[in-house]
Amino acid sequence: MAKHIQTIVKANLSATVKTGGCGKCQTSCQSACKTSCTVGNQVCVK
Amino acid sequence: MLDIFNIHGYHISKNVHSYRQGDLLIAHDVNSGSLHLLDEGTYEVIKACESLQESEKEISLEGINQVLRQAGKQTLVEEELSEILTELDELRREGTLFSVEAELVTPNYPERPIVKAICLHVAHDCNLRCEYCFAGTGAFGGSRTLMDFETGKRGIDFVIESSGHRNHCEVDFFGGEPLLNFKVIKDLVDYGKKAAAEKNKTIKFTLTTNGVLLNEKIQAYLEQEEISVVLSLDGRPEVHDRMRPYADGRGSYAKVTPLIKQFAAKRPESSPFAVGNYYYVRGTYTHFNCDFDQDVLHMADLGIKQISVEPVVAGPKDAYAFQAGDLDKILEAYDRLGEELILRRAQDRDFNFFHFNVALDQGPCLIKRLSGCGAGHEYVAISPEGDLYPCHQFVGQADYKMGSLYDENPHQLKGELVQAFRAANVYAKSSCRECWARFSCSGGCHAANVSFTQTLTDVYTLGCELQKKRLEVALYLKINEIQQNRISSPTQEVRC
């Protein structure tokens, strides 16, 4: 086990450039006036 | 080992966000999405390397210690420094820290836009006169009017046709106050379900309401038809009533709060990620309540579990617009809210604050993160008259009108606007390209950016600061949750 760094979440987001983009996800909204999903807290439905 | 910091063109501050939140030192690897906890020495090493890079000095062991000395911090002995660098290098090799920058791709779109979601403005009228209403207290700068069934029907036909091969469409009933036009909503839900089924599609309906008309009959209807609902409440009575009065100046808190509580209680299993049949109670905070964490907690104390409170977008002359000095207070409020959530989790009194939700383990793919909300090509708003706009915030702005449901071919959206909105992705915005939060906010809200900068590709910088703070606290809470063994696995892989 590492002494100085503890990995909490191991992910590979940049690889999803090749696997993602299906467009099936819920429409997102970055607006301050309406709460539909914003990208940061959306889930992938694939 | 120091080679990892001296890769030409690799900027640490852009690609690894290391920060202190609460009692934790956190490193977020932007390109992989990985999260790490650091000890003090490692955190200082990364920060020192950032500092050297910013002053265009070569990163070396002596350079790191020199930065520490100048900052009045304890220097590291060579053995410890060597251990830290070895661990950092191992993580770099496995691609979870200092990972390679994501490929500079731009999303590919079909020539004809696939519009899969519409916002139906069924009422450009409202029974409240909210001070901050971007819709001009409901009328969107026009006359107070309701959408008729024929226009709504055309809107539903439009999204079913424009969504092409996509099976799931979304229709949001919006206003003004949509429940002022409840009969048409009911007729449109009936029509939409049948019309979608004929094409082997489904429509997910949502409704945004101020709660004034949310009587038991309407609540039962929303339950029966599984319509997701966003309910507006600003928090403490005096905060809510100041900004959300009736036309005669009376506050609306006393009327809407019991109804909103009653409805929220019907959906105890509502998803924090707005999946399925959900509700959210959402409010707006302004200059008048920079301590909005107290409003969130007020709503939580009412028994509401799904809460979202967001910053007002206002012109500089508006009395409720944020002023110099507000930012620090707002950032502190987010910090306090994060700590209170941890405390309440431990007491099984937790609730969800929408902007602290982050689905690291099953979040959206990079393409989605680059492209953002899809306004103007995947999503459009429709006025009561049937005019099409990129999103609800642009409704009534003549320069942004994209067409009409009554045009000979309503699917022929104004090409230059489609292109402009498609092109306004993260990489088109110079400040976003250098920002560590770029894959989490998608360059912010187009309407807010236009409102403050008059362009789609310059950003609303106050919004950026708030977004970054929310993300910092969200990651902190995620780590805390994992550490408390509240989710099953200590390390998780992104699913996409």
Coordinates of C-alpha atoms in Angstrom, one line a residue:
Chain A
M1 CA 0.0 0.0 0.0
A2 CA 1.3 3.5 -0.9
K3 CA 2.6 5.5 2.0
H4 CA 1.8 9.0 0.8
I5 CA -1.1 8.7 -1.6
Q6 CA -4.4 6.8 -1.3
T7 CA -6.3 6.3 -4.5
I8 CA -10.1 6.7 -3.8
V9 CA -11.5 6.5 -7.3
K10 CA -9.7 5.0 -10.2
A11 CA -11.3 6.1 -13.5
N12 CA -10.5 6.3 -17.2
L13 CA -12.6 9.2 -18.5
S14 CA -10.5 10.1 -21.5
A15 CA -11.0 6.6 -22.9
T16 CA -14.7 7.3 -23.2
V17 CA -13.9 9.5 -26.2
K18 CA -13.9 6.3 -28.1
T19 CA -16.7 4.4 -26.4
G20 CA -19.2 7.3 -25.6
G21 CA -21.3 9.7 -27.6
C22 CA -24.3 7.5 -28.0
G23 CA -26.6 10.5 -27.1
K24 CA -29.0 8.4 -25.1
C25 CA -28.5 10.3 -21.9
Q26 CA -31.0 12.7 -20.4
T27 CA -30.8 16.3 -21.6
S28 CA -28.6 18.3 -19.3
C29 CA -29.0 21.9 -18.3
Q30 CA -26.2 24.2 -16.9
S31 CA -28.7 26.9 -16.2
A32 CA -29.1 28.6 -12.8
C33 CA -32.8 28.8 -13.3
K34 CA -33.9 25.3 -13.9
T35 CA -32.9 22.0 -12.3
S36 CA -32.7 19.4 -14.9
C37 CA -29.4 17.5 -14.8
T38 CA -26.2 19.4 -15.2
V39 CA -23.3 17.4 -16.8
G40 CA -21.3 17.1 -13.6
N41 CA -24.1 15.3 -11.8
Q42 CA -25.6 13.3 -14.6
V43 CA -25.4 9.5 -14.9
C44 CA -24.6 7.5 -18.1
V45 CA -27.6 5.4 -19.2
K46 CA -25.6 3.2 -21.6
Chain B
M1 CA 11.6 10.8 -11.7
L2 CA 11.1 14.5 -12.0
D3 CA 10.5 13.9 -15.7
I4 CA 6.8 13.6 -15.0
F5 CA 6.7 17.3 -14.1
N6 CA 8.9 18.4 -17.0
I7 CA 6.8 17.1 -19.9
H8 CA 6.8 19.9 -22.5
G9 CA 3.4 21.6 -22.7
Y10 CA 1.9 19.6 -19.8
H11 CA 0.5 22.1 -17.3
I12 CA -0.1 20.6 -13.8
S13 CA -2.7 23.2 -12.7
K14 CA -4.8 22.5 -15.8
N15 CA -4.7 18.7 -15.5
V16 CA -4.4 17.9 -11.8
H17 CA -6.4 19.9 -9.3
S18 CA -4.9 19.5 -5.8
Y19 CA -6.7 21.3 -3.0
R20 CA -7.5 21.4 0.7
Q21 CA -11.1 20.9 1.7
G22 CA -12.0 20.4 5.3
D23 CA -9.4 18.1 6.8
L24 CA -8.5 16.4 3.5
L25 CA -5.9 17.0 0.9
I26 CA -7.3 15.9 -2.5
A27 CA -5.9 15.5 -6.0
H28 CA -8.4 15.2 -8.8
D29 CA -6.9 14.0 -12.1
V30 CA -8.9 15.9 -14.7
N31 CA -8.4 13.7 -17.7
S32 CA -8.9 10.3 -16.1
G33 CA -11.4 11.5 -13.5
S34 CA -9.5 9.7 -10.7
L35 CA -9.4 10.9 -7.2
H36 CA -6.6 10.6 -4.6
L37 CA -6.0 11.5 -1.0
L38 CA -2.6 13.0 -0.4
D39 CA -0.5 13.4 2.7
E40 CA 0.8 16.9 3.6
G41 CA 4.3 16.3 2.0
T42 CA 2.9 15.1 -1.3
Y43 CA 0.4 18.0 -1.5
E44 CA 3.2 20.4 -0.9
V45 CA 5.4 18.8 -3.6
I46 CA 2.6 19.0 -6.2
K47 CA 1.9 22.6 -5.2
A48 CA 5.6 23.5 -5.3
C49 CA 5.9 22.0 -8.8
E50 CA 2.9 24.0 -10.0
S51 CA 4.6 27.1 -8.6
L52 CA 7.8 26.4 -10.4
Q53 CA 6.0 25.7 -13.6
E54 CA 4.1 28.9 -13.4
S55 CA 7.3 30.9 -13.0
E56 CA 8.8 28.9 -15.8
K57 CA 11.6 27.4 -13.8
E58 CA 12.8 23.8 -14.2
I59 CA 11.4 21.4 -11.6
S60 CA 14.1 19.9 -9.5
L61 CA 14.5 18.6 -6.0
E62 CA 16.3 21.7 -4.9
G63 CA 13.7 23.9 -6.7
I64 CA 10.9 22.2 -4.7
N65 CA 12.6 22.7 -1.4
Q66 CA 13.4 26.3 -2.3
V67 CA 9.7 27.0 -3.0
L68 CA 8.8 25.4 0.4
R69 CA 11.5 27.5 2.1
Q70 CA 10.2 30.7 0.6
A71 CA 6.7 29.8 1.7
G72 CA 8.0 29.3 5.3
K73 CA 7.2 25.6 5.1
Q74 CA 9.2 22.6 6.2
T75 CA 11.5 21.3 3.6
L76 CA 11.6 17.6 2.7
V77 CA 14.6 15.3 3.2
E78 CA 15.8 13.6 0.1
E79 CA 14.5 10.1 1.1
E80 CA 11.0 11.3 1.7
L81 CA 11.0 13.4 -1.5
S82 CA 12.2 10.4 -3.4
E83 CA 9.4 8.2 -1.9
I84 CA 6.8 10.7 -2.9
L85 CA 8.1 11.1 -6.4
T86 CA 8.1 7.3 -6.8
E87 CA 4.5 7.0 -5.8
L88 CA 3.5 9.9 -8.1
D89 CA 5.3 8.2 -10.9
E90 CA 3.5 4.9 -10.3
L91 CA 0.2 6.6 -10.5
R92 CA 1.3 8.4 -13.7
R93 CA 2.2 5.1 -15.2
E94 CA -1.2 3.6 -14.4
G95 CA -2.9 6.6 -15.9
T96 CA -4.6 7.9 -12.8
L97 CA -2.5 11.0 -12.0
F98 CA -0.7 13.3 -14.4
S99 CA -2.6 11.3 -17.0
V100 CA -2.3 12.1 -20.7
E101 CA -4.5 15.0 -21.8
A102 CA -7.7 13.9 -23.3
E103 CA -7.8 13.9 -27.1
L104 CA -8.9 17.3 -28.5
V105 CA -11.9 16.0 -30.3
T106 CA -15.1 17.9 -31.2
P107 CA -18.4 16.1 -31.1
N108 CA -19.7 14.8 -34.4
Y109 CA -23.3 15.7 -35.2
P110 CA -25.6 14.6 -38.0
E111 CA -26.4 17.3 -40.6
R112 CA -30.0 17.5 -39.4
P113 CA -30.3 18.1 -35.7
I114 CA -31.7 15.3 -33.6
V115 CA -33.9 17.2 -31.2
K116 CA -34.9 14.8 -28.4
A117 CA -36.1 17.2 -25.7
I118 CA -38.4 20.2 -25.7
C119 CA -39.5 22.8 -23.2
L120 CA -43.1 23.6 -23.8
H121 CA -44.0 27.1 -22.4
V122 CA -47.6 26.3 -21.8
A123 CA -48.2 29.5 -19.9
H124 CA -46.6 32.9 -20.4
D125 CA -48.4 34.0 -17.3
C126 CA -47.8 33.6 -13.6
N127 CA -49.7 33.9 -10.3
L128 CA -46.5 35.2 -8.6
R129 CA -44.3 38.2 -9.3
C130 CA -40.9 36.9 -8.4
E131 CA -38.4 39.7 -8.3
Y132 CA -35.6 37.8 -10.2
C133 CA -37.8 36.1 -12.8
F134 CA -35.8 35.9 -16.1
A135 CA -39.2 35.5 -17.7
G136 CA -40.3 39.1 -16.9
T137 CA -42.6 37.8 -14.1
G138 CA -44.0 35.2 -16.6
A139 CA -44.6 37.0 -19.8
F140 CA -41.1 36.7 -21.3
G141 CA -41.3 40.3 -22.5
G142 CA -44.5 39.7 -24.4
S143 CA -48.2 39.5 -23.6
R144 CA -49.6 37.2 -20.9
T145 CA -50.9 34.2 -22.8
L146 CA -51.4 30.4 -22.6
M147 CA -50.5 27.8 -25.2
D148 CA -53.4 26.2 -26.9
F149 CA -53.7 22.4 -27.4
E150 CA -53.0 22.6 -31.2
T151 CA -49.6 24.3 -30.6
G152 CA -48.6 21.8 -27.9
K153 CA -49.7 18.9 -30.1
R154 CA -47.5 20.2 -32.9
G155 CA -44.6 20.5 -30.3
I156 CA -45.0 16.9 -29.4
D157 CA -45.2 15.8 -33.0
F158 CA -42.1 17.9 -33.6
V159 CA -40.0 16.1 -30.9
I160 CA -41.2 12.6 -31.9
E161 CA -40.2 13.3 -35.5
S162 CA -37.0 15.2 -34.8
S163 CA -35.7 12.7 -32.3
G164 CA -35.1 10.3 -35.2
H165 CA -33.9 6.9 -34.0
R166 CA -33.8 8.0 -30.4
N167 CA -36.4 6.1 -28.4
H168 CA -36.6 8.4 -25.4
C169 CA -37.9 11.9 -25.7
E170 CA -38.3 14.5 -23.0
V171 CA -41.1 17.1 -22.7
D172 CA -40.9 19.7 -19.9
F173 CA -44.0 21.8 -19.1
F174 CA -42.7 25.2 -18.2
G175 CA -43.8 28.8 -17.8
G176 CA -44.6 31.2 -16.3
E177 CA -46.6 28.9 -14.2
P178 CA -47.6 25.9 -16.2
L179 CA -50.4 24.8 -13.8
L180 CA -52.4 27.9 -15.0
N181 CA -52.9 25.8 -18.1
F182 CA -53.5 22.4 -16.5
K183 CA -56.3 21.3 -18.8
V184 CA -54.0 21.6 -21.8
I185 CA -51.2 19.8 -19.9
K186 CA -53.5 16.8 -19.3
D187 CA -54.6 16.7 -22.9
L188 CA -51.0 16.9 -24.1
V189 CA -49.9 14.1 -21.8
D190 CA -52.7 11.9 -23.1
Y191 CA -51.8 12.8 -26.7
G192 CA -48.1 12.5 -26.2
K193 CA -48.2 9.0 -24.6
K194 CA -50.3 7.7 -27.5
A195 CA -48.4 9.4 -30.2
A196 CA -45.0 8.2 -28.8
A197 CA -46.2 4.6 -28.4
E198 CA -47.3 4.5 -32.1
K199 CA -43.6 5.2 -33.0
N200 CA -42.3 2.8 -30.3
K201 CA -41.0 5.7 -28.3
T202 CA -41.6 7.0 -24.8
I203 CA -41.8 10.5 -23.5
K204 CA -40.5 11.5 -20.1
F205 CA -42.6 14.4 -18.9
T206 CA -41.5 16.9 -16.3
L207 CA -43.2 20.0 -14.9
T208 CA -41.7 23.0 -13.1
T209 CA -44.1 24.8 -10.8
N210 CA -44.2 27.4 -8.0
G211 CA -46.6 25.2 -6.1
V212 CA -49.4 27.7 -5.6
L213 CA -51.9 25.5 -7.5
L214 CA -50.5 22.2 -6.4
N215 CA -53.7 20.9 -4.8
E216 CA -54.4 17.3 -3.9
K217 CA -56.2 16.6 -7.2
I218 CA -53.2 17.9 -9.2
Q219 CA -50.8 16.0 -7.0
A220 CA -52.7 12.8 -7.5
Y221 CA -52.6 13.4 -11.3
L222 CA -48.8 13.9 -11.3
E223 CA -48.4 10.7 -9.4
Q224 CA -50.7 8.8 -11.6
E225 CA -49.0 9.9 -14.8
E226 CA -45.5 9.6 -13.3
I227 CA -44.6 13.2 -14.2
S228 CA -41.3 14.4 -12.6
V229 CA -41.7 17.7 -10.8
V230 CA -39.4 20.6 -10.0
L231 CA -40.9 22.8 -7.2
S232 CA -39.8 26.3 -6.4
L233 CA -39.1 27.3 -2.8
D234 CA -36.3 29.6 -1.7
G235 CA -35.9 28.6 1.9
R236 CA -36.6 30.5 5.0
P237 CA -39.9 32.3 5.1
E238 CA -38.5 35.9 5.0
V239 CA -36.1 35.0 2.2
H240 CA -38.8 33.3 0.1
D241 CA -41.4 36.0 0.6
R242 CA -39.0 38.8 -0.2
M243 CA -38.4 37.5 -3.7
R244 CA -41.5 35.4 -4.4
P245 CA -44.6 37.5 -3.7
Y246 CA -48.1 37.5 -5.3
A247 CA -49.0 40.5 -7.5
D248 CA -50.4 42.3 -4.4
G249 CA -47.1 42.0 -2.6
R250 CA -48.1 39.2 -0.1
G251 CA -45.5 36.5 0.3
S252 CA -46.3 33.0 -1.0
Y253 CA -44.3 30.9 1.5
A254 CA -47.3 30.1 3.7
K255 CA -49.3 28.9 0.8
V256 CA -46.8 26.8 -1.1
T257 CA -44.7 25.2 1.7
P258 CA -47.3 22.8 3.0
L259 CA -48.2 21.7 -0.5
I260 CA -44.6 21.2 -1.5
K261 CA -44.0 19.2 1.6
Q262 CA -47.0 17.1 1.0
F263 CA -46.0 16.3 -2.6
A264 CA -42.3 15.6 -1.7
A265 CA -43.5 13.1 0.9
K266 CA -45.2 11.1 -1.9
R267 CA -41.8 10.4 -3.5
P268 CA -39.5 9.2 -0.7
E269 CA -37.4 7.1 -3.2
S270 CA -36.8 10.0 -5.6
S271 CA -33.4 9.8 -7.4
P272 CA -30.8 12.3 -6.5
F273 CA -29.6 12.1 -10.1
A274 CA -33.0 13.1 -11.5
V275 CA -33.5 9.6 -12.9
G276 CA -37.0 8.0 -13.2
N277 CA -39.9 9.6 -11.5
Y278 CA -38.3 12.3 -9.4
Y279 CA -39.0 15.6 -7.6
Y280 CA -36.7 18.4 -6.7
V281 CA -37.3 21.4 -4.6
R282 CA -35.2 24.2 -6.0
G283 CA -34.6 27.7 -4.9
T284 CA -32.6 30.8 -6.0
Y285 CA -30.2 32.6 -3.8
T286 CA -29.3 36.3 -4.3
H287 CA -27.2 39.1 -2.7
F288 CA -29.8 39.1 0.1
N289 CA -29.1 35.6 1.3
C290 CA -25.4 34.8 0.6
D291 CA -25.8 32.5 3.7
F292 CA -28.1 30.4 1.6
D293 CA -26.8 27.2 3.4
Q294 CA -29.3 28.2 6.1
D295 CA -32.1 28.1 3.5
V296 CA -31.0 24.7 2.3
L297 CA -31.0 23.4 5.9
H298 CA -34.4 25.0 6.5
M299 CA -35.8 23.0 3.6
A300 CA -34.1 19.9 4.9
D301 CA -35.6 20.5 8.3
L302 CA -39.0 20.6 6.6
G303 CA -38.4 17.0 5.6
I304 CA -37.5 17.7 2.0
K305 CA -34.8 15.3 0.8
Q306 CA -34.0 16.5 -2.8
I307 CA -32.9 20.1 -2.7
S308 CA -31.2 22.4 -5.2
V309 CA -30.5 26.1 -4.6
E310 CA -28.8 28.0 -7.3
P311 CA -27.3 31.5 -7.7
V312 CA -29.4 34.2 -9.3
V313 CA -28.3 35.5 -12.7
A314 CA -29.0 39.2 -12.6
G315 CA -28.1 42.5 -14.3
P316 CA -25.6 44.7 -12.4
K317 CA -28.3 47.3 -11.7
D318 CA -30.6 44.8 -10.0
A319 CA -30.7 45.2 -6.2
Y320 CA -30.5 41.5 -5.7
A321 CA -27.5 41.0 -8.0
F322 CA -24.3 39.8 -6.3
Q323 CA -21.9 42.5 -5.3
A324 CA -18.2 42.8 -4.6
G325 CA -17.5 40.9 -1.4
D326 CA -20.4 38.4 -1.9
L327 CA -18.2 35.8 -3.4
D328 CA -16.3 34.9 -0.3
K329 CA -19.5 34.7 1.7
I330 CA -21.0 32.4 -0.9
L331 CA -17.9 30.1 -1.0
E332 CA -18.0 29.9 2.8
A333 CA -21.7 28.9 2.6
Y334 CA -20.8 26.0 0.3
D335 CA -18.1 24.9 2.7
R336 CA -20.5 25.1 5.7
L337 CA -23.1 23.2 3.8
G338 CA -20.6 20.4 3.0
E339 CA -19.7 20.0 6.6
E340 CA -23.3 20.0 7.7
L341 CA -24.1 17.3 5.2
I342 CA -21.3 15.1 6.7
L343 CA -22.7 15.7 10.1
R344 CA -26.2 14.8 9.1
R345 CA -25.1 11.7 7.2
A346 CA -23.6 10.4 10.5
Q347 CA -27.0 11.1 12.2
D348 CA -29.0 9.4 9.4
R349 CA -30.6 12.8 8.7
D350 CA -29.0 13.3 5.3
F351 CA -30.5 14.9 2.2
N352 CA -29.3 15.5 -1.3
F353 CA -28.0 18.8 -2.4
F354 CA -28.2 18.6 -6.2
H355 CA -24.9 20.4 -7.0
F356 CA -22.9 18.3 -4.6
N357 CA -23.9 15.1 -6.5
V358 CA -21.2 13.8 -8.7
A359 CA -21.5 10.4 -10.4
L360 CA -17.8 9.6 -10.7
D361 CA -18.4 5.9 -11.0
Q362 CA -21.1 6.1 -13.7
G363 CA -20.9 9.7 -15.0
P364 CA -21.3 10.8 -18.6
C365 CA -18.8 10.1 -21.3
L366 CA -16.3 12.7 -22.4
I367 CA -18.2 13.5 -25.6
K368 CA -21.2 14.5 -23.5
R369 CA -19.1 16.5 -21.1
L370 CA -17.6 18.4 -24.1
S371 CA -20.8 19.2 -25.8
G372 CA -22.9 20.2 -22.8
C373 CA -26.6 20.9 -22.7
G374 CA -27.4 20.6 -26.4
A375 CA -29.4 23.8 -26.5
G376 CA -30.3 24.8 -30.0
H377 CA -29.8 21.4 -31.6
E378 CA -30.8 18.6 -29.1
Y379 CA -33.1 20.7 -27.0
V380 CA -35.4 23.6 -27.9
A381 CA -37.9 25.7 -26.1
I382 CA -41.3 26.4 -27.7
S383 CA -43.3 29.6 -26.9
P384 CA -47.1 29.7 -26.5
E385 CA -47.2 30.9 -30.1
G386 CA -45.2 28.0 -31.4
D387 CA -41.9 29.8 -31.9
L388 CA -38.7 27.8 -31.4
Y389 CA -35.7 29.0 -29.4
P390 CA -32.4 27.3 -28.3
C391 CA -33.6 27.0 -24.7
H392 CA -36.1 28.5 -22.2
Q393 CA -33.8 31.3 -21.3
F394 CA -33.7 32.6 -24.9
V395 CA -37.5 32.6 -25.4
G396 CA -38.7 36.0 -26.6
Q397 CA -35.3 37.2 -27.8
A398 CA -35.8 37.8 -31.5
D399 CA -32.2 37.2 -32.5
Y400 CA -32.4 33.7 -31.2
K401 CA -35.7 32.6 -32.8
M402 CA -34.9 29.4 -34.7
G403 CA -38.2 28.9 -36.5
S404 CA -41.9 28.1 -35.8
L405 CA -44.0 25.0 -35.4
Y406 CA -46.3 26.7 -38.0
D407 CA -43.5 27.0 -40.6
E408 CA -44.0 24.9 -43.7
N409 CA -41.1 22.7 -42.5
P410 CA -40.6 23.3 -38.7
H411 CA -37.7 20.9 -38.6
Q412 CA -35.7 23.4 -40.7
L413 CA -34.1 25.2 -37.7
K414 CA -32.2 28.4 -38.4
G415 CA -28.9 26.9 -39.6
E416 CA -26.5 29.6 -38.3
L417 CA -27.9 29.3 -34.8
V418 CA -27.7 25.5 -34.9
Q419 CA -24.0 25.8 -35.9
A420 CA -23.2 28.5 -33.3
F421 CA -24.6 26.4 -30.5
R422 CA -23.0 23.2 -31.7
A423 CA -19.7 24.9 -32.0
A424 CA -19.8 26.4 -28.5
N425 CA -18.3 23.4 -26.8
V426 CA -15.6 23.4 -24.1
Y427 CA -12.7 23.6 -26.4
A428 CA -14.2 26.6 -28.2
K429 CA -13.9 28.6 -25.0
S430 CA -10.3 29.8 -24.3
S431 CA -10.7 30.0 -20.5
C432 CA -12.3 26.6 -20.3
R433 CA -9.5 24.9 -22.2
E434 CA -7.2 25.8 -19.3
C435 CA -9.6 25.1 -16.5
W436 CA -9.4 22.0 -14.3
A437 CA -13.2 21.9 -14.1
R438 CA -13.8 21.8 -17.8
F439 CA -15.2 18.3 -18.0
S440 CA -17.6 18.9 -15.2
C441 CA -19.3 22.1 -16.2
S442 CA -19.2 21.9 -20.0
G443 CA -18.4 25.6 -20.3
G444 CA -21.4 26.8 -18.2
C445 CA -24.8 28.0 -19.3
H446 CA -25.0 29.4 -22.8
A447 CA -27.7 31.9 -21.7
A448 CA -25.7 33.1 -18.7
N449 CA -22.6 33.5 -20.9
V450 CA -24.5 35.5 -23.5
S451 CA -26.1 37.6 -20.9
F452 CA -22.8 38.6 -19.4
T453 CA -20.4 38.6 -22.3
Q454 CA -22.8 38.8 -25.4
T455 CA -21.0 35.8 -26.8
L456 CA -21.4 32.0 -26.6
T457 CA -17.7 31.5 -26.2
D458 CA -16.8 33.8 -23.4
V459 CA -17.8 32.7 -20.0
Y460 CA -19.7 34.2 -17.0
T461 CA -16.7 34.2 -14.6
L462 CA -18.6 34.4 -11.3
G463 CA -20.5 31.3 -12.4
C464 CA -17.1 29.6 -13.0
E465 CA -16.0 30.4 -9.4
L466 CA -19.2 29.0 -8.0
Q467 CA -19.1 25.9 -10.2
K468 CA -15.5 25.1 -9.1
K469 CA -16.3 25.5 -5.4
R470 CA -19.4 23.2 -5.8
L471 CA -17.2 20.6 -7.5
E472 CA -14.5 20.8 -4.8
V473 CA -17.1 20.2 -2.1
A474 CA -18.8 17.5 -4.1
L475 CA -15.5 15.5 -4.5
Y476 CA -14.8 16.0 -0.8
L477 CA -18.2 14.6 0.1
K478 CA -17.7 11.7 -2.3
I479 CA -14.4 10.8 -0.6
N480 CA -16.0 11.1 2.8
E481 CA -18.8 8.9 1.7
I482 CA -16.4 6.2 0.5
Q483 CA -14.3 6.5 3.6
Q484 CA -17.4 5.9 5.7
N485 CA -18.0 2.7 3.7
R486 CA -21.3 4.1 2.6
I487 CA -20.8 2.7 -0.9
S488 CA -19.7 -0.8 -1.6
S489 CA -16.2 -0.6 -3.1
P490 CA -13.2 1.4 -2.0
T491 CA -12.0 1.9 -5.6
Q492 CA -14.4 2.1 -8.5
E493 CA -14.1 2.1 -12.2
V494 CA -15.9 4.5 -14.5
R495 CA -18.5 2.5 -16.4
C496 CA -18.8 4.4 -19.7

